[in-house]
Coordinates of N, CA and C in Angstrom, one line a residue:
M13 N 288.9 157.4 2.4 CA 290.1 158.1 2.6 C 290.8 158.1 1.2
Q14 N 291.2 159.3 0.8 CA 291.9 159.4 -0.5 C 293.4 159.4 -0.4
W15 N 294.0 158.6 -1.2 CA 295.5 158.5 -1.2 C 296.1 159.3 -2.3
D16 N 297.2 160.0 -1.9 CA 297.9 160.8 -2.9 C 299.1 160.0 -3.4
A17 N 299.0 159.6 -4.7 CA 300.0 158.7 -5.2 C 301.4 159.4 -5.4
T18 N 301.4 160.7 -5.3 CA 302.7 161.4 -5.5 C 303.5 161.5 -4.2
W19 N 302.9 161.2 -3.1 CA 303.5 161.2 -1.8 C 304.2 159.9 -1.5
P20 N 305.4 159.9 -1.1 CA 306.1 158.6 -0.8 C 305.4 157.8 0.3
F21 N 305.4 156.5 0.2 CA 304.9 155.6 1.1 C 303.3 155.6 1.3
A22 N 302.7 156.2 0.3 CA 301.2 156.2 0.2 C 300.6 156.8 1.5
V23 N 301.1 157.9 1.9 CA 300.6 158.6 3.1 C 299.2 159.3 2.7
S24 N 298.3 159.3 3.5 CA 297.0 159.9 3.2 C 297.1 161.4 3.1
S25 N 296.7 161.9 1.9 CA 296.7 163.3 1.7 C 295.7 164.1 2.6
K26 N 294.6 163.4 3.0 CA 293.7 164.0 3.8 C 294.2 164.2 5.3
A27 N 295.0 163.3 5.7 CA 295.6 163.3 7.1 C 296.7 164.4 7.1
Y28 N 297.5 164.5 6.1 CA 298.7 165.3 6.1 C 298.7 166.5 5.2
G29 N 297.6 166.7 4.4 CA 297.6 167.8 3.4 C 298.4 167.4 2.2
N30 N 298.3 168.3 1.2 CA 299.0 168.1 0.0 C 300.4 168.7 0.2
P31 N 301.5 167.8 0.1 CA 302.8 168.4 0.3 C 303.3 169.4 -0.7
S32 N 302.7 169.4 -1.9 CA 303.1 170.4 -2.9 C 302.6 171.8 -2.5
E33 N 301.6 171.9 -1.7 CA 301.0 173.2 -1.3 C 302.0 173.9 -0.4
H34 N 302.9 173.2 0.3 CA 303.8 173.8 1.2 C 305.2 174.1 0.6
R35 N 305.4 173.8 -0.6 CA 306.7 174.0 -1.2 C 306.7 175.1 -2.2
S36 N 307.7 175.9 -2.2 CA 307.8 176.9 -3.3 C 308.6 176.3 -4.4
P37 N 308.4 176.8 -5.6 CA 309.1 176.2 -6.8 C 310.6 176.4 -6.7
P38 N 311.4 175.5 -7.2 CA 312.9 175.7 -7.1 C 313.3 176.9 -7.9
G39 N 314.3 177.6 -7.3 CA 314.9 178.7 -8.0 C 315.7 178.4 -9.2
P40 N 316.1 179.3 -10.0 CA 316.8 179.1 -11.3 C 318.1 178.3 -11.0
E41 N 318.8 178.6 -10.0 CA 320.1 178.0 -9.7 C 319.8 176.5 -9.4
A42 N 318.8 176.2 -8.6 CA 318.5 174.8 -8.2 C 318.1 174.0 -9.5
E43 N 317.3 174.7 -10.3 CA 316.8 174.1 -11.5 C 318.0 173.7 -12.4
E44 N 319.0 174.6 -12.5 CA 320.2 174.4 -13.3 C 321.0 173.2 -12.8
V45 N 321.2 173.2 -11.5 CA 322.0 172.1 -10.8 C 321.3 170.8 -11.1
Y46 N 320.0 170.7 -10.9 CA 319.2 169.5 -11.1 C 319.4 169.0 -12.6
R47 N 319.3 170.0 -13.5 CA 319.4 169.6 -14.9 C 320.8 169.1 -15.3
R48 N 321.8 169.7 -14.7 CA 323.2 169.2 -14.9 C 323.4 167.9 -14.3
W49 N 322.8 167.6 -13.2 CA 322.9 166.3 -12.5 C 322.2 165.2 -13.4
L50 N 321.1 165.5 -13.9 CA 320.4 164.6 -14.8 C 321.2 164.3 -16.1
Q51 N 321.8 165.4 -16.6 CA 322.7 165.2 -17.8 C 323.9 164.3 -17.4
F52 N 324.5 164.5 -16.3 CA 325.6 163.7 -15.8 C 325.2 162.2 -15.8
L53 N 324.0 161.9 -15.1 CA 323.5 160.6 -15.0 C 323.3 160.0 -16.4
D54 N 322.7 160.7 -17.3 CA 322.4 160.3 -18.7 C 323.8 160.0 -19.4
D55 N 324.7 160.8 -19.3 CA 326.0 160.6 -19.9 C 326.7 159.4 -19.4
E56 N 326.7 159.2 -18.0 CA 327.3 158.0 -17.4 C 326.6 156.7 -17.9
F57 N 325.2 156.7 -18.0 CA 324.5 155.5 -18.4 C 324.7 155.2 -19.9
V58 N 325.0 156.3 -20.7 CA 325.3 156.0 -22.1 C 326.7 155.4 -22.2
R59 N 327.6 155.9 -21.4 CA 329.0 155.5 -21.5 C 329.2 154.1 -20.9
H60 N 328.4 153.7 -19.9 CA 328.5 152.4 -19.2 C 327.2 151.6 -19.4
S61 N 327.3 150.5 -20.2 CA 326.1 149.7 -20.4 C 326.0 148.5 -19.5
S62 N 327.0 148.3 -18.7 CA 327.0 147.1 -17.8 C 326.1 147.4 -16.6
P63 N 325.2 146.5 -16.3 CA 324.2 146.7 -15.2 C 325.0 146.9 -13.9
E64 N 326.1 146.2 -13.7 CA 326.9 146.3 -12.5 C 327.4 147.7 -12.3
R65 N 328.0 148.3 -13.4 CA 328.5 149.6 -13.3 C 327.4 150.7 -13.1
R66 N 326.3 150.5 -13.8 CA 325.2 151.4 -13.6 C 324.7 151.3 -12.2
A67 N 324.7 150.2 -11.6 CA 324.2 150.0 -10.2 C 325.2 150.8 -9.3
E68 N 326.5 150.7 -9.6 CA 327.5 151.5 -8.8 C 327.3 153.0 -8.9
I69 N 326.9 153.4 -10.1 CA 326.7 154.9 -10.3 C 325.5 155.3 -9.5
V70 N 324.4 154.5 -9.5 CA 323.2 154.9 -8.7 C 323.6 154.8 -7.2
R71 N 324.3 153.8 -6.8 CA 324.6 153.7 -5.4 C 325.4 154.9 -5.0
D72 N 326.4 155.3 -5.8 CA 327.3 156.4 -5.4 C 326.5 157.7 -5.3
Q73 N 325.5 157.9 -6.3 CA 324.7 159.1 -6.2 C 323.8 159.1 -5.0
L74 N 323.2 158.0 -4.7 CA 322.3 157.9 -3.5 C 323.1 158.2 -2.2
Y75 N 324.3 157.6 -2.1 CA 325.1 157.9 -0.9 C 325.4 159.4 -0.8
Q76 N 325.7 160.1 -2.0 CA 326.0 161.5 -1.9 C 324.7 162.3 -1.5
L77 N 323.6 161.9 -2.1 CA 322.3 162.6 -1.8 C 321.9 162.4 -0.3
Y78 N 321.9 161.2 0.2 CA 321.4 160.9 1.5 C 322.4 161.2 2.6
L79 N 323.7 160.9 2.4 CA 324.7 161.0 3.4 C 325.6 162.2 3.3
G80 N 325.6 162.8 2.1 CA 326.5 164.0 1.8 C 327.9 163.7 1.7
R81 N 328.2 162.4 1.4 CA 329.6 162.0 1.2 C 329.6 160.8 0.2
P82 N 330.8 160.6 -0.4 CA 330.9 159.6 -1.4 C 330.8 158.2 -0.7
H83 N 330.4 157.2 -1.5 CA 330.4 155.8 -1.0 C 331.8 155.4 -0.5
G84 N 331.9 154.8 0.6 CA 333.2 154.3 1.1 C 334.0 155.3 1.9
A85 N 333.5 156.6 2.0 CA 334.1 157.6 2.8 C 333.7 157.4 4.2
S86 N 334.6 157.7 5.1 CA 334.4 157.5 6.6 C 333.3 158.5 7.0
S87 N 332.4 158.1 7.9 CA 331.4 159.0 8.4 C 331.9 159.8 9.7
T88 N 333.1 159.5 10.1 CA 333.6 160.2 11.3 C 334.5 161.3 10.9

């Protein structure tokens, strides 16, 4: 069985197919938003060298990505 290292959690590519075959490339607007987000993260990491503050930045971004709300915001 062949494993696809690009697929999260080492899911067999033979069992599920290649996930990139089912995705269309991002549009220009999505590409721009992604690049701006990466620039924001880079700027924040340059500005804050403390590991604790960097961890907060990552936590806040993950909350926003996964939950669609800032860390500490009520889910109701």
